[in-house]
Short mmCIF file of C-alpha atoms in Angstrom, two decimals:
data_model
loop_
_atom_site.label_atom_id
_atom_site.label_comp_id
_atom_site.label_asym_id
_atom_site.label_seq_id
_atom_site.Cartn_x
_atom_site.Cartn_y
_atom_site.Cartn_z
CA MET A 1 0.00 0.00 0.00
CA ALA A 2 1.28 3.49 -0.79
CA ALA A 3 0.13 7.09 -0.83
CA MET A 4 0.72 10.03 -3.11
CA ASP A 5 3.25 12.60 -1.90
CA GLY A 6 4.17 15.37 -4.29
CA ASP A 7 5.61 13.95 -7.49
CA GLY A 8 5.58 10.24 -6.60
CA MET A 9 4.45 7.42 -4.41
CA VAL A 10 5.51 7.21 -0.77
CA PRO A 11 5.54 3.70 0.74
CA LEU A 12 3.30 3.19 3.74
CA ALA A 13 6.32 2.21 5.80
CA VAL A 14 7.81 5.66 5.22
CA LEU A 15 4.58 7.36 6.25
CA LEU A 16 4.40 5.27 9.42
CA ARG A 17 8.03 5.98 10.21
CA ARG A 18 7.41 9.71 9.81
CA GLU A 19 4.36 9.53 12.03
CA MET A 20 6.19 7.54 14.72
CA SER A 21 9.20 9.85 14.54
CA TRP A 22 6.99 12.94 14.84
CA GLU A 23 5.12 11.44 17.79
CA ARG A 24 8.41 10.66 19.47
CA ILE A 25 9.85 14.16 19.11
CA GLU A 26 6.70 16.26 19.41
CA LYS A 27 7.44 17.06 23.06
CA PRO A 28 11.03 18.17 23.63
CA ASP A 29 12.93 17.80 26.85
CA ILE A 30 13.10 21.07 28.79
CA LEU A 31 16.24 21.57 30.91
CA TYR A 32 16.77 24.84 32.73
CA GLY A 33 18.92 26.64 35.24
CA GLU A 34 19.01 30.09 36.80
CA ALA A 35 21.46 32.31 38.62
CA SER A 36 21.35 35.75 40.23
CA GLU A 37 23.53 38.28 42.01
CA SER A 38 21.47 40.75 44.03
CA LYS A 39 22.10 44.43 44.67
CA LYS A 40 18.58 45.70 45.41
CA ARG A 41 16.70 42.36 45.67
CA GLU A 42 14.15 43.48 43.09
CA ASP A 43 14.64 40.70 40.49
CA PHE A 44 12.26 37.73 40.64
CA THR A 45 11.82 34.66 38.45
CA LEU A 46 9.00 32.26 37.69
CA VAL A 47 9.69 28.68 36.62
CA LYS A 48 6.85 26.21 35.98
CA THR A 49 7.51 23.15 33.83
CA GLU A 50 4.31 21.19 34.49
CA CYS A 51 1.55 23.62 33.55
CA GLN A 52 -1.47 22.15 31.79
CA ARG A 53 -3.76 23.67 29.21
CA VAL A 54 -6.47 21.31 30.43
CA PRO A 55 -6.16 20.57 34.18
CA GLY A 56 -5.71 16.87 34.84
CA GLN A 57 -4.65 15.99 31.28
CA GLY A 58 -0.95 15.25 31.19
CA ASP A 59 -0.72 15.44 27.41
CA THR A 60 -1.55 19.18 27.53
CA THR A 61 1.60 20.12 29.46
CA PHE A 62 3.50 23.32 28.72
CA SER A 63 6.28 25.26 30.46
CA ALA A 64 6.41 28.88 31.62
CA PHE A 65 9.51 30.92 32.47
CA ALA A 66 9.50 34.58 33.43
CA LEU A 67 11.84 37.26 34.70
CA PHE A 68 10.54 40.30 36.59
CA ASP A 69 13.04 43.13 37.09
CA GLY A 70 11.47 45.48 39.61
CA HIS A 71 12.27 49.12 40.25
CA ASN A 72 11.24 51.57 42.93
CA GLY A 73 10.57 48.61 45.19
CA SER A 74 9.72 44.96 44.63
CA ALA A 75 5.92 45.10 45.00
CA ALA A 76 5.10 45.14 41.27
CA ALA A 77 7.53 42.33 40.49
CA ILE A 78 6.16 40.11 43.24
CA TYR A 79 2.54 40.82 42.30
CA SER A 80 3.22 40.08 38.63
CA LYS A 81 5.00 36.84 39.48
CA GLU A 82 1.99 35.71 41.50
CA ASN A 83 -0.76 36.76 39.07
CA LEU A 84 0.38 37.19 35.46
CA LEU A 85 0.25 33.54 34.42
CA SER A 86 -3.22 32.95 35.86
CA ASN A 87 -4.53 36.20 34.35
CA THR A 88 -3.23 35.12 30.94
CA LEU A 89 -4.66 31.60 31.14
CA SER A 90 -8.06 32.90 32.28
CA ALA A 91 -8.26 34.89 29.03
CA ILE A 92 -8.09 31.70 26.92
CA PRO A 93 -11.34 29.75 26.43
CA SER A 94 -11.15 26.27 27.94
CA ASP A 95 -12.52 24.34 24.96
CA LEU A 96 -9.75 25.01 22.43
CA SER A 97 -7.56 22.49 20.67
CA ARG A 98 -3.79 22.78 21.05
CA ASN A 99 -3.47 24.54 17.70
CA GLU A 100 -6.21 27.01 18.62
CA TRP A 101 -4.74 27.53 22.11
CA ILE A 102 -1.41 28.57 20.64
CA GLN A 103 -3.12 30.88 18.14
CA ALA A 104 -5.11 32.51 20.96
CA LEU A 105 -2.07 32.95 23.22
CA PRO A 106 -0.79 36.31 21.84
CA ARG A 107 -4.13 38.05 22.49
CA ALA A 108 -4.44 36.37 25.90
CA LEU A 109 -0.98 37.61 26.89
CA VAL A 110 -1.98 41.20 26.05
CA ALA A 111 -5.09 40.82 28.19
CA GLY A 112 -3.13 39.18 31.01
CA PHE A 113 -0.49 41.93 31.12
CA ILE A 114 -3.11 44.72 31.16
CA LYS A 115 -5.26 43.03 33.80
CA THR A 116 -2.22 42.46 36.02
CA ASP A 117 -1.21 46.10 35.66
CA LYS A 118 -4.75 47.36 36.27
CA ASP A 119 -5.28 45.20 39.37
CA PHE A 120 -1.89 46.10 40.83
CA LYS A 121 -2.53 49.82 40.45
CA GLU A 122 -5.70 49.44 42.49
CA ILE A 123 -3.62 48.44 45.52
CA ALA A 124 -0.33 50.33 45.06
CA ARG A 125 0.83 53.58 43.48
CA ALA A 126 4.59 53.13 43.55
CA SER A 127 6.81 50.37 42.13
CA GLY A 128 7.05 48.96 38.64
CA THR A 129 8.60 46.02 36.87
CA THR A 130 9.83 44.87 33.51
CA VAL A 131 8.57 41.47 32.39
CA THR A 132 9.96 38.89 29.99
CA PHE A 133 7.46 36.03 29.89
CA VAL A 134 8.12 32.81 27.96
CA ILE A 135 5.69 29.97 27.25
CA ILE A 136 6.96 26.77 25.62
CA ASP A 137 4.44 24.31 24.19
CA GLY A 138 6.13 21.56 22.24
CA TRP A 139 8.49 23.27 19.81
CA VAL A 140 6.52 26.53 19.84
CA VAL A 141 8.02 29.36 21.90
CA THR A 142 5.98 32.48 22.71
CA VAL A 143 7.66 35.49 24.33
CA ALA A 144 5.86 38.56 25.70
CA SER A 145 7.92 41.46 27.00
CA VAL A 146 7.73 44.95 28.43
CA GLY A 147 10.81 46.87 29.54
CA ASP A 148 14.47 46.15 28.92
CA SER A 149 14.98 42.56 30.02
CA ARG A 150 15.59 40.38 26.99
CA CYS A 151 15.20 36.88 25.62
CA ILE A 152 17.46 35.49 22.90
CA LEU A 153 17.40 32.13 21.16
CA GLU A 154 20.37 30.21 19.81
CA SER A 155 19.23 27.49 17.44
CA ALA A 156 20.95 24.12 17.30
CA GLU A 157 22.96 25.13 14.24
CA GLY A 158 24.24 28.32 15.85
CA SER A 159 22.01 31.12 14.53
CA VAL A 160 20.84 33.76 17.02
CA TYR A 161 17.34 35.23 17.19
CA TYR A 162 16.01 38.10 19.31
CA LEU A 163 12.58 37.24 20.71
CA SER A 164 11.88 40.34 22.83
CA ALA A 165 11.82 44.09 22.30
CA ASP A 166 13.78 46.85 24.03
CA HIS A 167 11.41 49.44 25.48
CA ARG A 168 14.05 51.87 26.67
CA LEU A 169 13.13 55.35 25.51
CA GLU A 170 16.71 55.81 24.35
CA ALA A 171 16.28 52.96 21.86
CA ASN A 172 12.86 53.70 20.39
CA GLU A 173 11.88 56.96 18.73
CA GLN A 174 8.32 55.79 18.09
CA GLU A 175 7.81 55.12 21.79
CA VAL A 176 9.18 58.58 22.63
CA GLU A 177 6.61 60.10 20.27
CA ARG A 178 3.79 57.99 21.72
CA VAL A 179 4.63 58.91 25.32
CA SER A 180 4.92 62.61 24.46
CA THR A 181 1.62 62.57 22.55
CA SER A 182 -0.11 60.83 25.48
CA GLY A 183 0.94 63.50 27.98
CA GLY A 184 4.38 62.45 29.17
CA GLU A 185 7.49 64.63 29.08
CA VAL A 186 10.62 62.98 27.72
CA GLY A 187 14.07 64.38 28.34
CA ARG A 188 17.42 63.88 29.98
CA MET A 189 18.54 64.93 33.42
CA ASN A 190 20.05 68.42 33.74
CA VAL A 191 22.95 69.71 35.75
CA VAL A 192 23.63 73.26 36.85
CA GLY A 193 24.04 75.33 33.72
CA GLY A 194 21.53 73.34 31.71
CA ALA A 195 23.82 70.60 30.39
CA GLU A 196 22.01 67.32 29.79
CA PHE A 197 23.35 63.92 30.71
CA GLY A 198 22.24 60.31 30.99
CA PRO A 199 19.58 58.38 29.03
CA LEU A 200 16.19 59.67 27.98
CA ARG A 201 13.66 59.51 30.79
CA CYS A 202 9.94 60.07 31.20
CA TRP A 203 8.88 62.79 33.63
CA PRO A 204 7.53 62.90 36.26
CA GLY A 205 9.36 59.99 37.82
CA GLY A 206 12.44 59.77 35.62
CA LEU A 207 11.69 56.27 34.28
CA CYS A 208 13.88 55.19 31.34
CA LEU A 209 11.22 52.83 29.98
CA SER A 210 8.10 53.35 27.89
CA ARG A 211 6.41 50.09 28.89
CA SER A 212 6.18 48.23 32.20
CA ILE A 213 3.72 46.85 34.71
CA GLY A 214 3.01 49.29 37.54
CA ASP A 215 4.63 52.74 37.71
CA MET A 216 1.35 54.52 38.41
CA ASP A 217 3.31 57.40 39.93
CA VAL A 218 4.87 58.04 36.52
CA GLY A 219 1.72 57.95 34.40
CA GLU A 220 -0.68 55.71 32.48
CA PHE A 221 1.22 56.46 29.27
CA ILE A 222 3.79 53.93 30.53
CA VAL A 223 1.73 51.08 29.12
CA PRO A 224 1.77 47.35 29.96
CA ILE A 225 0.97 46.26 26.39
CA PRO A 226 3.66 43.69 25.56
CA HIS A 227 5.60 42.99 22.45
CA VAL A 228 4.76 39.38 21.53
CA LYS A 229 6.76 37.08 19.27
CA GLN A 230 5.89 33.46 18.59
CA VAL A 231 8.23 31.07 16.78
CA LYS A 232 8.46 27.37 16.06
CA LEU A 233 11.81 25.63 16.45
CA SER A 234 12.95 22.75 14.32
CA ASN A 235 13.12 19.41 16.09
CA ALA A 236 16.84 19.99 16.61
CA GLY A 237 15.92 22.39 19.43
CA GLY A 238 17.81 25.38 20.80
CA ARG A 239 18.79 27.40 23.86
CA LEU A 240 16.98 30.40 25.37
CA VAL A 241 18.78 33.00 27.47
CA ILE A 242 16.44 35.22 29.49
CA SER A 243 18.25 37.95 31.41
CA SER A 244 17.70 41.26 33.15
CA ASP A 245 19.46 44.44 32.08
CA GLY A 246 22.17 43.72 34.62
CA VAL A 247 23.42 41.13 32.13
CA TRP A 248 22.72 42.96 28.87
CA ASP A 249 24.36 46.18 30.05
CA ALA A 250 27.60 44.18 30.25
CA LEU A 251 27.29 41.46 27.61
CA ASP A 252 25.98 41.31 24.07
CA ALA A 253 24.39 38.17 22.69
CA ASP A 254 27.67 36.97 21.20
CA LYS A 255 29.51 37.18 24.52
CA ALA A 256 26.68 35.71 26.61
CA LEU A 257 26.37 32.69 24.35
CA SER A 258 30.06 32.10 23.71
CA CYS A 259 31.03 32.23 27.38
CA SER A 260 28.44 29.59 28.26
CA ARG A 261 28.40 27.36 25.19
CA GLY A 262 28.68 23.66 25.92
CA LEU A 263 27.71 24.04 29.57
CA PRO A 264 24.53 22.56 31.08
CA ALA A 265 21.76 25.08 31.61
CA GLU A 266 22.42 25.85 35.28
CA ALA A 267 26.18 26.15 34.82
CA ALA A 268 25.56 28.37 31.77
CA ALA A 269 23.34 30.74 33.77
CA ILE A 270 25.97 30.95 36.53
CA ARG A 271 28.72 31.67 33.98
CA ILE A 272 26.71 34.43 32.25
CA VAL A 273 25.97 36.21 35.52
CA LYS A 274 29.59 35.86 36.63
CA GLU A 275 30.88 37.33 33.36
CA ALA A 276 28.48 40.28 33.56
CA VAL A 277 29.44 41.10 37.15
CA GLN A 278 33.15 40.84 36.36
CA ILE A 279 32.80 43.36 33.54
CA LYS A 280 30.46 45.94 35.10
CA GLY A 281 30.56 45.14 38.79
CA LEU A 282 27.42 44.52 40.81
CA ARG A 283 25.68 47.81 40.00
CA ASP A 284 22.24 46.29 39.63
CA ASP A 285 20.44 43.02 40.23
CA THR A 286 21.85 40.62 37.64
CA THR A 287 19.70 37.59 36.82
CA CYS A 288 19.74 34.94 34.10
CA ILE A 289 17.57 31.94 33.18
CA VAL A 290 18.89 29.47 30.61
CA VAL A 291 16.43 27.04 29.02
CA ASP A 292 17.53 24.20 26.75
CA ILE A 293 14.85 22.83 24.41
CA LEU A 294 16.20 19.47 23.32
CA PRO A 295 15.14 16.38 21.42
CA PRO A 296 14.20 13.70 23.97
CA GLU A 297 17.12 11.82 25.54
CA LYS A 298 19.65 14.41 24.38
CA ILE A 299 21.10 15.26 27.78
CA SER A 300 23.01 18.43 26.92
CA PRO A 301 23.18 20.80 23.97
CA SER A 302 26.17 20.90 21.63
CA PHE A 303 25.84 24.09 19.65
CA PRO A 304 28.32 24.88 16.86
CA PRO A 305 30.32 28.12 16.86
CA PHE A 306 28.31 31.32 17.10
CA LYS A 307 27.00 32.74 13.83
CA ARG A 308 26.72 36.50 13.88
CA PRO A 309 23.50 37.71 12.21
CA GLY A 310 24.27 39.57 9.01
CA LYS A 311 22.65 42.55 7.36
CA GLY A 312 18.90 42.55 7.26
CA VAL A 313 18.81 40.44 10.38
CA PHE A 314 15.36 41.55 11.50
CA LYS A 315 13.88 41.14 8.02
CA ASN A 316 15.43 37.79 7.12
CA MET A 317 15.89 36.20 10.52
CA PHE A 318 12.83 33.96 10.27
CA ARG A 319 11.02 31.90 7.70
CA ARG A 320 7.43 33.04 7.89
CA ARG A 321 4.71 30.40 8.05
CA SER A 322 2.39 30.59 5.06
CA SER A 323 -1.30 31.05 5.77
CA GLU A 324 -2.00 27.60 4.34
CA SER A 325 0.45 25.67 6.51
CA SER A 326 -0.34 24.14 9.89
CA LEU A 327 1.48 24.89 13.11
CA PHE A 328 1.96 21.18 13.52
CA SER A 329 2.67 19.88 10.02
CA ASP A 330 4.67 16.64 9.82
CA ARG A 331 8.43 16.93 9.41
CA ASP A 332 11.27 14.48 9.17
CA TYR A 333 13.50 14.28 12.21
CA SER A 334 16.51 15.14 10.06
CA GLU A 335 14.99 18.34 8.69
CA ALA A 336 17.49 21.19 8.36
CA ASP A 337 17.45 23.59 11.28
CA MET A 338 14.90 26.34 10.77
CA VAL A 339 13.20 28.77 13.11
CA GLU A 340 9.78 29.62 11.74
CA GLU A 341 8.03 32.84 12.70
CA ILE A 342 4.37 32.30 13.55
CA PHE A 343 3.38 35.68 14.98
CA GLU A 344 4.83 39.06 15.97
CA ASP A 345 3.17 42.29 17.08
CA GLY A 346 4.55 45.09 19.20
CA SER A 347 1.91 47.76 18.61
CA PRO A 348 0.89 49.85 21.64
CA VAL A 349 -2.61 50.32 20.14
CA LEU A 350 -4.97 48.19 22.22
CA ALA A 351 -7.70 47.99 19.57
CA GLN A 352 -5.22 46.44 17.18
CA ARG A 353 -3.87 43.94 19.72
CA LEU A 354 -7.25 42.67 20.95
CA ASP A 355 -8.91 42.49 17.55
CA PRO A 356 -7.33 39.46 15.84
CA GLU A 357 -8.45 38.31 12.45
CA TYR A 358 -10.55 35.28 11.65
CA PRO A 359 -10.35 32.49 12.79
CA VAL A 360 -8.76 33.62 16.08
CA PHE A 361 -11.52 36.15 16.72
CA THR A 362 -14.16 33.42 16.80
CA MET A 363 -12.34 31.51 19.55
CA PHE A 364 -13.17 34.06 22.25
CA LYS A 365 -16.48 34.58 24.03
CA PRO A 366 -18.05 37.56 22.25
CA PHE A 367 -19.63 39.26 25.27
CA ASN A 368 -16.87 38.80 27.84
CA CYS A 369 -14.65 41.80 28.52
CA ALA A 370 -11.60 41.25 26.34
CA ILE A 371 -9.29 42.22 29.23
CA CYS A 372 -10.74 41.13 32.58
CA GLN A 373 -13.12 38.44 31.19
CA LEU A 374 -16.14 39.91 33.02
CA GLU A 375 -19.30 38.32 31.64
CA MET A 376 -21.61 40.97 30.21
CA LYS A 377 -25.06 40.92 28.70
CA PRO A 378 -25.44 41.92 25.05
CA GLY A 379 -25.40 45.71 24.87
CA GLU A 380 -23.53 46.22 28.17
CA GLY A 381 -20.00 46.18 26.77
CA ILE A 382 -18.21 49.04 25.06
CA SER A 383 -16.80 48.15 21.66
CA LEU A 384 -13.09 48.66 21.03
CA HIS A 385 -14.25 50.45 17.88
CA ALA A 386 -16.65 52.81 19.64
CA SER A 387 -14.43 55.83 18.92
CA SER A 388 -12.60 54.37 15.95
CA SER A 389 -11.83 56.55 12.97
CA LYS A 390 -11.76 53.50 10.71
CA SER A 391 -14.40 53.11 8.08
CA GLY A 392 -15.70 50.27 6.00
CA THR A 393 -16.02 46.89 7.67
CA VAL A 394 -15.38 48.14 11.25
CA HIS A 395 -18.47 49.33 13.12
CA PRO A 396 -18.90 50.70 16.65
CA TRP A 397 -21.23 47.81 17.48
CA ASP A 398 -18.61 45.21 16.54
CA GLY A 399 -16.60 43.42 19.23
CA PRO A 400 -14.38 42.78 21.04
CA PHE A 401 -15.99 44.55 23.99
CA LEU A 402 -14.65 46.07 27.21
CA CYS A 403 -16.34 46.58 30.54
CA ALA A 404 -16.56 50.15 31.87
CA THR A 405 -13.45 49.94 34.07
CA CYS A 406 -11.32 48.39 31.33
CA GLN A 407 -12.57 51.02 28.88
CA SER A 408 -11.41 53.68 31.34
CA LYS A 409 -8.03 51.93 31.48
CA LYS A 410 -7.80 51.98 27.68
CA GLU A 411 -8.60 55.69 27.52
CA ALA A 412 -6.06 56.49 30.22
CA MET A 413 -3.31 54.63 28.34
CA GLU A 414 -4.18 56.62 25.23
CA GLY A 415 -3.97 59.94 27.10
CA LYS A 416 -7.72 60.60 26.83
CA GLN A 417 -8.27 61.02 30.58
CA PRO A 418 -6.74 63.59 32.91
#
């Protein structure tokens, strides 16, 4: 018996071997380690390797790793560590398949970040935190980030990919314009005589970041809307390095990876932190999580020499998934290493981030608040498009919908409230 495959016949034995191979490697082994040197004791990490999409079903397991770099106190970092994952998961309907769950995750992360920020600001005015939040389901890696902590990926064949965004005002002119337009004042510190020094900051407060969770004392224009990138690794796997700015202020990706290559995850994290402290000194909390995503039974990674990304790195770094292909299409185990981009969006516009296209839109409950998941009767919610200037297919009675308090949060982030 045989089946058609492209230009010729594929023996049944080959199809079965592919199916068995794919089943064997569908869930990689996740090995991790972390290390930290504390100056202010404001860095916190979250490590959960046995989360379940469907409670009680072991075949729905996924892993979550997060780094929270607090500032102006640790309250926001601790609160985010305790609540962000549950707020994100509560935004995903419970009846989705794995494929649908992964497609819904980017929107759910946006909702989870905003709800965490909104709830925290109801109990505290001071303190803020950066967040780099990583969810690994099979070979799919989803990273949501606000602030200046970073996550990089080294694939098994040595290519390096940047999975987070840098929300320092110094590094992002568009964010400077957005903050200024929303009511913030952006500038450098002044000394006697008017000379400016140091990085760009947002005033009042002097925060160097345009996005974070918390920081109510600075202003609502410091938004918690995360940059989200979702990629699919080849079955050869790769290594993630998630670190606070205490590491990245001292080491670039090349140095962080080269100094730890060949080491197990925990030893690699220790080495990266040690190298950063040796170069810059312990000026700030310096924290690193290393996660190895490996084919089963491969005990430790063996990455080839570092490959520096060339010109056009951000344009050509990934192979984009075509709209016709599946997230979980069959592949041979020996497939050449490839990191496939599934999704990326870093827009600070909430209406854009919570209004995904078909079929993702149909996965969510139409009359629940798109942020806090409050159940509302038809007509109670406020459409994201209520004040939209768009024309054509978008109408003010179209969803998604927000409850009154989440609508107020949206308007505050957009600078529409005093």
